[in-house]
Short mmCIF file of C-alpha atoms in Angstrom, two decimals:
data_model
loop_
_atom_site.label_atom_id
_atom_site.label_comp_id
_atom_site.label_asym_id
_atom_site.label_seq_id
_atom_site.Cartn_x
_atom_site.Cartn_y
_atom_site.Cartn_z
CA UNK A 1436 0.00 0.00 0.00
CA UNK A 1437 1.31 3.42 -0.90
CA UNK A 1438 -0.30 6.86 -0.75
CA UNK A 1439 0.98 9.39 -3.26
CA UNK A 1440 -0.54 12.81 -3.68
CA UNK A 1441 -4.18 12.02 -2.77
CA UNK A 1442 -4.23 8.55 -4.33
CA UNK A 1443 -3.93 5.21 -2.57
CA UNK A 1444 -2.18 2.43 -4.52
CA UNK A 1445 -2.89 -1.11 -3.29
CA UNK A 1446 -0.38 -3.59 -4.69
CA UNK A 1447 -0.38 -6.30 -2.02
CA UNK A 1448 -2.09 -9.36 -3.51
CA UNK A 1449 -4.96 -10.80 -1.48
CA UNK A 1450 -5.86 -7.47 0.14
CA UNK A 1451 -9.48 -6.81 1.07
CA UNK A 1452 -10.40 -3.12 0.86
CA UNK A 1453 -13.60 -2.07 2.58
CA UNK A 1454 -15.31 0.74 4.36
CA UNK A 1455 -15.90 0.93 8.13
CA UNK A 1456 -18.20 3.96 8.50
CA UNK A 1457 -16.03 6.72 7.01
CA UNK A 1458 -12.75 4.90 7.45
CA UNK A 1459 -11.06 2.92 4.70
CA UNK A 1460 -9.62 -0.36 5.98
CA UNK A 1461 -7.18 -2.67 4.20
CA UNK A 1462 -6.97 -6.24 5.48
CA UNK A 1463 -4.65 -9.07 4.53
CA UNK A 1464 -5.56 -12.51 5.88
CA UNK A 1465 -8.19 -10.87 8.14
CA UNK A 1466 -5.59 -8.62 9.78
CA UNK A 1467 -5.86 -4.83 9.36
CA UNK A 1468 -2.70 -3.55 7.67
CA UNK A 1469 -3.74 0.02 6.89
CA UNK A 1470 -6.56 2.43 7.60
CA UNK A 1471 -7.29 6.07 6.97
CA UNK A 1472 -10.27 8.45 6.67
CA UNK A 1473 -11.81 8.04 3.24
CA UNK A 1474 -12.18 11.78 2.71
CA UNK A 1475 -8.39 12.09 2.53
CA UNK A 1476 -8.40 10.21 -0.76
CA UNK A 1477 -9.25 11.50 -4.22
CA UNK A 1478 -8.83 8.11 -5.87
CA UNK A 1479 -7.93 4.47 -5.21
CA UNK A 1480 -5.91 2.27 -7.57
CA UNK A 1481 -5.80 -1.51 -7.01
CA UNK A 1482 -3.50 -4.01 -8.71
CA UNK A 1483 -4.50 -7.61 -9.52
CA UNK A 1484 -6.07 -9.79 -6.83
CA UNK A 1485 -7.41 -7.03 -4.57
CA UNK A 1486 -11.02 -7.35 -3.44
CA UNK A 1487 -13.05 -4.15 -3.07
CA UNK A 1488 -16.31 -4.26 -1.09
CA UNK A 1489 -19.53 -3.28 -2.90
CA UNK A 1490 -20.27 -0.60 -0.30
CA UNK A 1491 -16.92 1.05 -0.96
CA UNK A 1492 -17.59 0.94 -4.72
CA UNK A 1493 -20.98 2.60 -4.16
CA UNK A 1494 -19.49 5.23 -1.89
CA UNK A 1495 -16.76 6.08 -4.42
CA UNK A 1496 -19.41 6.40 -7.12
CA UNK A 1497 -21.52 8.69 -4.89
CA UNK A 1498 -18.54 10.86 -3.97
CA UNK A 1499 -17.12 11.05 -7.49
CA UNK A 1500 -13.94 9.37 -6.28
CA UNK A 1501 -12.02 7.45 -8.96
CA UNK A 1502 -11.57 3.72 -8.40
CA UNK A 1503 -9.19 2.08 -10.86
CA UNK A 1504 -8.52 -1.61 -11.43
CA UNK A 1505 -5.19 -2.69 -12.96
CA UNK A 1506 -3.76 -6.13 -13.50
CA UNK A 1507 -1.06 -7.36 -11.13
CA UNK A 1508 1.47 -6.22 -13.73
CA UNK A 1509 -0.07 -2.77 -14.12
CA UNK A 1510 -2.20 -3.20 -17.25
CA UNK A 1511 -5.37 -1.10 -17.24
CA UNK A 1512 -8.60 -3.04 -16.70
CA UNK A 1513 -11.35 -0.64 -15.66
CA UNK A 1514 -12.13 2.64 -13.96
CA UNK A 1515 -15.10 3.75 -11.91
CA UNK A 1516 -15.58 7.46 -12.25
CA UNK A 1517 -18.94 7.93 -10.57
CA UNK A 1518 -21.42 10.58 -11.61
CA UNK A 1519 -19.16 13.62 -11.71
CA UNK A 1520 -17.84 15.14 -14.93
CA UNK A 1521 -14.27 15.60 -13.73
CA UNK A 1522 -12.76 13.37 -16.40
CA UNK A 1523 -14.72 15.10 -19.11
CA UNK A 1524 -13.34 18.44 -18.02
CA UNK A 1525 -9.85 16.99 -17.77
CA UNK A 1526 -10.00 15.60 -21.28
CA UNK A 1527 -11.34 18.91 -22.52
CA UNK A 1528 -8.35 20.63 -20.90
CA UNK A 1529 -6.05 18.05 -22.51
CA UNK A 1530 -7.52 18.71 -25.93
CA UNK A 1531 -7.39 22.50 -25.41
CA UNK A 1532 -3.70 22.29 -24.48
CA UNK A 1533 -3.01 20.23 -27.59
CA UNK A 1534 -4.75 22.85 -29.74
CA UNK A 1535 -2.47 25.54 -28.31
CA UNK A 1536 1.02 25.47 -29.84
CA UNK A 1537 2.62 27.20 -26.84
CA UNK A 1538 1.07 24.81 -24.31
CA UNK A 1539 2.02 21.79 -26.40
CA UNK A 1540 5.61 22.97 -26.77
CA UNK A 1541 5.89 23.73 -23.04
CA UNK A 1542 4.79 20.23 -22.02
CA UNK A 1543 6.86 18.52 -24.72
CA UNK A 1544 9.92 20.56 -23.72
CA UNK A 1545 9.67 19.31 -20.12
CA UNK A 1546 9.15 15.72 -21.29
CA UNK A 1547 12.27 15.85 -23.46
CA UNK A 1548 14.32 17.60 -20.78
CA UNK A 1549 13.36 14.90 -18.28
CA UNK A 1550 14.26 12.14 -20.70
CA UNK A 1551 17.64 13.71 -21.48
CA UNK A 1552 18.44 14.27 -17.81
CA UNK A 1553 17.77 10.63 -16.97
CA UNK A 1554 19.67 9.32 -20.00
CA UNK A 1555 22.63 11.52 -19.10
CA UNK A 1556 22.62 10.16 -15.54
CA UNK A 1557 22.78 6.58 -16.86
CA UNK A 1558 25.66 7.50 -19.19
CA UNK A 1559 27.61 9.30 -16.46
CA UNK A 1560 27.14 6.45 -14.04
CA UNK A 1561 28.36 3.96 -16.65
CA UNK A 1562 31.37 6.21 -17.37
CA UNK A 1563 32.31 6.21 -13.68
CA UNK A 1564 32.09 2.42 -13.53
CA UNK A 1565 33.89 1.76 -16.85
CA UNK A 1566 37.16 -0.15 -16.65
CA UNK A 1567 38.26 0.75 -20.16
CA UNK A 1568 39.44 4.25 -21.02
CA UNK A 1569 37.93 4.01 -24.50
CA UNK A 1570 34.52 3.14 -23.03
CA UNK A 1571 34.80 5.95 -20.51
CA UNK A 1572 35.63 8.47 -23.22
CA UNK A 1573 32.73 7.34 -25.43
CA UNK A 1574 30.26 7.51 -22.55
CA UNK A 1575 31.52 10.90 -21.39
CA UNK A 1576 31.20 12.23 -24.93
CA UNK A 1577 27.59 11.02 -25.16
CA UNK A 1578 26.85 12.58 -21.76
CA UNK A 1579 28.24 15.88 -23.07
CA UNK A 1580 25.92 15.66 -26.08
CA UNK A 1581 23.01 15.25 -23.67
CA UNK A 1582 24.11 18.22 -21.56
CA UNK A 1583 24.17 20.39 -24.69
CA UNK A 1584 20.81 18.97 -25.79
CA UNK A 1585 19.23 19.79 -22.42
CA UNK A 1586 20.27 23.40 -22.85
CA UNK A 1587 18.98 23.25 -26.42
CA UNK A 1588 15.47 22.34 -25.28
CA UNK A 1589 15.15 25.74 -23.66
CA UNK A 1590 15.76 27.49 -26.99
CA UNK A 1591 13.69 25.15 -29.18
CA UNK A 1592 11.24 27.43 -30.96
CA UNK A 1593 8.84 24.79 -32.13
CA UNK A 1594 7.98 21.12 -31.82
CA UNK A 1595 9.94 20.01 -34.86
CA UNK A 1596 13.17 21.57 -33.58
CA UNK A 1597 12.56 19.99 -30.19
CA UNK A 1598 12.08 16.59 -31.80
CA UNK A 1599 15.29 17.13 -33.73
CA UNK A 1600 17.21 17.81 -30.52
CA UNK A 1601 15.71 14.72 -28.89
CA UNK A 1602 16.51 12.58 -31.94
CA UNK A 1603 20.13 13.75 -32.11
CA UNK A 1604 20.64 12.94 -28.41
CA UNK A 1605 18.93 9.55 -28.80
CA UNK A 1606 21.32 8.68 -31.63
CA UNK A 1607 24.29 9.53 -29.38
CA UNK A 1608 22.76 7.52 -26.53
CA UNK A 1609 22.32 4.32 -28.52
CA UNK A 1610 25.76 4.78 -30.10
CA UNK A 1611 27.15 4.67 -26.54
CA UNK A 1612 24.99 1.72 -25.46
CA UNK A 1613 27.56 -0.95 -26.29
CA UNK A 1614 30.27 0.60 -24.04
CA UNK A 1615 27.83 0.15 -21.13
CA UNK A 1616 27.83 -3.62 -21.74
CA UNK A 1617 30.64 -5.37 -19.86
CA UNK A 1618 29.65 -9.05 -20.26
CA UNK A 1619 29.15 -10.92 -23.54
CA UNK A 1620 29.66 -7.67 -25.40
CA UNK A 1621 30.06 -9.33 -28.77
CA UNK A 1622 26.67 -11.03 -28.51
CA UNK A 1623 24.85 -8.01 -27.06
CA UNK A 1624 26.46 -5.18 -29.03
CA UNK A 1625 23.94 -2.60 -30.25
CA UNK A 1626 24.78 -1.59 -33.81
CA UNK A 1627 21.36 -0.16 -34.73
CA UNK A 1628 17.82 -0.07 -33.41
CA UNK A 1629 15.58 -2.64 -35.10
CA UNK A 1630 12.03 -2.95 -33.84
CA UNK A 1631 9.51 -4.80 -35.94
CA UNK A 1632 10.97 -7.35 -35.72
CA UNK A 1633 14.08 -7.07 -33.53
CA UNK A 1634 17.07 -8.51 -35.40
CA UNK A 1635 19.45 -9.23 -32.53
CA UNK A 1636 19.35 -10.04 -28.79
CA UNK A 1637 19.83 -6.50 -27.50
CA UNK A 1638 17.02 -5.16 -29.68
CA UNK A 1639 14.82 -8.06 -28.58
CA UNK A 1640 15.42 -7.07 -24.95
CA UNK A 1641 14.81 -3.37 -25.55
CA UNK A 1642 11.62 -4.00 -27.53
CA UNK A 1643 10.24 -6.41 -24.93
CA UNK A 1644 10.80 -4.13 -21.94
CA UNK A 1645 9.67 -1.00 -23.78
CA UNK A 1646 6.44 -2.81 -24.65
CA UNK A 1647 5.85 -3.56 -20.97
CA UNK A 1648 6.60 0.04 -20.09
CA UNK A 1649 4.27 1.62 -22.64
CA UNK A 1650 1.47 -0.67 -21.40
CA UNK A 1651 1.95 0.70 -17.90
CA UNK A 1652 1.97 4.28 -19.16
CA UNK A 1653 -1.32 3.62 -20.96
CA UNK A 1654 -2.71 2.35 -17.65
CA UNK A 1655 -1.41 5.44 -15.87
CA UNK A 1656 -3.17 7.74 -18.36
CA UNK A 1657 -6.40 5.75 -18.16
CA UNK A 1658 -6.21 5.63 -14.39
CA UNK A 1659 -6.20 9.39 -14.05
CA UNK A 1660 -8.73 10.01 -16.82
CA UNK A 1661 -6.38 11.27 -19.54
CA UNK A 1662 -6.72 10.20 -23.15
CA UNK A 1663 -3.60 8.05 -23.76
CA UNK A 1664 -3.74 8.75 -27.50
CA UNK A 1665 -3.60 12.55 -27.24
CA UNK A 1666 0.11 13.24 -26.80
CA UNK A 1667 2.15 16.41 -26.95
CA UNK A 1668 5.62 15.28 -28.07
CA UNK A 1669 4.65 12.31 -30.19
CA UNK A 1670 2.63 12.95 -33.32
CA UNK A 1671 -0.99 11.80 -33.34
CA UNK A 1672 -1.71 8.71 -35.40
CA UNK A 1673 -4.67 6.29 -35.37
CA UNK A 1674 -4.12 3.63 -32.75
CA UNK A 1675 -0.93 5.22 -31.41
CA UNK A 1676 -0.85 5.89 -27.64
CA UNK A 1677 0.98 9.19 -28.10
CA UNK A 1678 0.54 10.48 -24.54
CA UNK A 1679 1.63 7.15 -23.05
CA UNK A 1680 4.72 7.32 -25.26
CA UNK A 1681 5.34 10.86 -23.95
CA UNK A 1682 5.25 9.65 -20.34
CA UNK A 1683 7.40 6.67 -21.21
CA UNK A 1684 10.28 8.85 -22.41
CA UNK A 1685 11.28 9.85 -18.87
CA UNK A 1686 11.31 6.23 -17.72
CA UNK A 1687 13.19 4.52 -20.54
CA UNK A 1688 16.67 4.96 -19.08
CA UNK A 1689 16.11 4.61 -15.33
CA UNK A 1690 13.61 1.74 -15.47
CA UNK A 1691 14.05 -0.17 -18.73
CA UNK A 1692 17.62 0.40 -19.93
CA UNK A 1693 19.27 0.07 -16.54
CA UNK A 1694 17.38 -3.18 -15.92
CA UNK A 1695 18.59 -4.64 -19.21
CA UNK A 1696 22.18 -3.55 -18.62
CA UNK A 1697 22.15 -5.02 -15.11
CA UNK A 1698 20.81 -8.38 -16.28
CA UNK A 1699 23.41 -8.60 -19.05
CA UNK A 1700 26.35 -7.42 -16.98
CA UNK A 1701 25.50 -9.82 -14.15
CA UNK A 1702 25.18 -12.71 -16.58
CA UNK A 1703 21.51 -13.25 -15.73
CA UNK A 1704 20.63 -12.96 -19.43
CA UNK A 1705 22.94 -14.92 -21.73
CA UNK A 1706 23.35 -15.20 -25.52
CA UNK A 1707 21.69 -18.65 -25.56
CA UNK A 1708 18.49 -17.17 -24.04
CA UNK A 1709 17.35 -16.19 -27.54
CA UNK A 1710 15.91 -18.02 -30.51
CA UNK A 1711 15.67 -16.98 -34.14
CA UNK A 1712 12.27 -17.18 -35.81
CA UNK A 1713 11.61 -17.54 -39.55
CA UNK A 1714 12.31 -14.23 -41.22
CA UNK A 1715 15.19 -13.38 -38.93
CA UNK A 1716 13.25 -12.11 -35.92
CA UNK A 1717 15.02 -12.69 -32.59
CA UNK A 1718 12.95 -13.55 -29.52
CA UNK A 1719 13.58 -14.49 -25.91
CA UNK A 1720 13.07 -18.10 -24.94
CA UNK A 1721 10.12 -18.80 -22.64
CA UNK A 1722 12.34 -19.33 -19.59
CA UNK A 1723 14.31 -16.16 -20.29
CA UNK A 1724 11.10 -14.20 -20.74
CA UNK A 1725 9.84 -15.38 -17.34
CA UNK A 1726 13.16 -14.44 -15.74
CA UNK A 1727 13.02 -11.00 -17.32
CA UNK A 1728 9.44 -10.46 -16.16
CA UNK A 1729 10.39 -11.40 -12.60
CA UNK A 1730 13.34 -9.02 -12.68
CA UNK A 1731 11.14 -6.29 -14.12
CA UNK A 1732 8.61 -6.69 -11.33
CA UNK A 1733 11.35 -6.51 -8.70
CA UNK A 1734 12.81 -3.43 -10.38
CA UNK A 1735 9.41 -1.74 -10.20
CA UNK A 1736 9.28 -2.34 -6.47
CA UNK A 1737 12.53 -0.46 -5.87
CA UNK A 1738 11.85 2.90 -4.27
CA UNK A 1739 13.41 6.16 -5.40
CA UNK A 1740 12.99 9.67 -4.11
CA UNK A 1741 10.46 11.51 -6.26
CA UNK A 1742 11.72 15.10 -6.44
CA UNK A 1743 8.26 16.65 -6.81
CA UNK A 1744 6.26 14.50 -4.42
CA UNK A 1745 9.16 14.56 -1.96
CA UNK A 1746 8.82 10.98 -0.77
CA UNK A 1747 10.20 7.58 -1.68
CA UNK A 1748 8.11 6.07 -4.47
CA UNK A 1749 8.25 2.62 -6.11
CA UNK A 1750 9.56 2.89 -9.67
CA UNK A 1751 6.46 1.06 -10.82
CA UNK A 1752 4.26 3.93 -9.66
CA UNK A 1753 6.25 6.76 -11.19
CA UNK A 1754 4.19 6.72 -14.41
CA UNK A 1755 1.01 7.04 -12.36
CA UNK A 1756 2.41 9.97 -10.38
CA UNK A 1757 3.54 11.68 -13.59
CA UNK A 1758 0.09 11.23 -15.13
CA UNK A 1759 -1.46 12.89 -12.08
CA UNK A 1760 1.04 15.76 -12.19
CA UNK A 1761 0.23 16.27 -15.87
CA UNK A 1762 -3.49 16.23 -15.07
CA UNK A 1763 -2.93 18.86 -12.39
CA UNK A 1764 -1.04 21.03 -14.86
CA UNK A 1765 -3.78 20.66 -17.47
CA UNK A 1766 -6.39 21.63 -14.88
CA UNK A 1767 -4.37 24.74 -14.05
CA UNK A 1768 -3.35 23.58 -10.57
CA UNK A 1769 0.37 23.54 -11.50
CA UNK A 1770 2.07 26.18 -13.69
CA UNK A 1771 4.17 23.60 -15.56
CA UNK A 1772 4.42 19.86 -15.98
CA UNK A 1773 7.38 18.62 -13.94
CA UNK A 1774 9.07 15.52 -15.41
CA UNK A 1775 10.49 12.76 -13.26
CA UNK A 1776 14.26 13.16 -12.92
CA UNK A 1777 16.04 10.48 -10.94
CA UNK A 1778 18.72 11.78 -8.61
#
């Protein structure tokens, strides 16, 4: 159980959430683990096998309090919004911001700045840990590109220029990805990004974890009432979750990339954990996929200090917090959208 902003996140499997007069009680195996006055909460998000009493559901509907169901792994299932029109107004604000070039650029600029900050941190950390001078120089050079790009976001006059800055930094980042690999480098070297389908093991890993991550960002948008397809940085296309992809940018390096690098460098993912399918597509074996999912779930449970919320937050909830911060900005409660930057 974790309370962030005015939202309670219930991740403990087997929890029973119910109402005792005006107090919310959370029980596990008939033992009360958490309780608090219901009026302190604006919304409740439950993951997987969490039972919610009918009376609590009715009360949330009456009060206009959001109740969101996600799968154990964070995939969106359903949301109870009650009889209020809060989500309608939020979506209207989202659409209005997207119709305003200045508002769109302001949000996109913060998204890109957050992504670049986190990518630079991963590069600098890898440079400090590098044993080879050539690797250290390559990583430091890529980190310098990101520092320049971060400054460039402030001067970007329009969305296309901002996307150009982000693309140039991304190219430098993936060019420096191989120097961050210290084990089985030949097998896991990243020469180019290939997505549909991935053509080598490292692209198979990146594509798999990025797919998990974008699914969670879709859930985060849905959970707060935002339209996951109406993004600010990513262009709008039918069926494309542009806003979820926006939120995902800040989390690629700290959550996905660092997990992959750790698994490779510790030898927990090996070259023989992959199979080649007809057509040249490379996929994880079933056992390796299970191991990666377990590691991903553990990674999401790791707590980091959220600089805006000011408290330790599981990595798996960062997307949800960011969605709520964006919603607050769109409603006019915050002057700017503040991206997540890991310290």
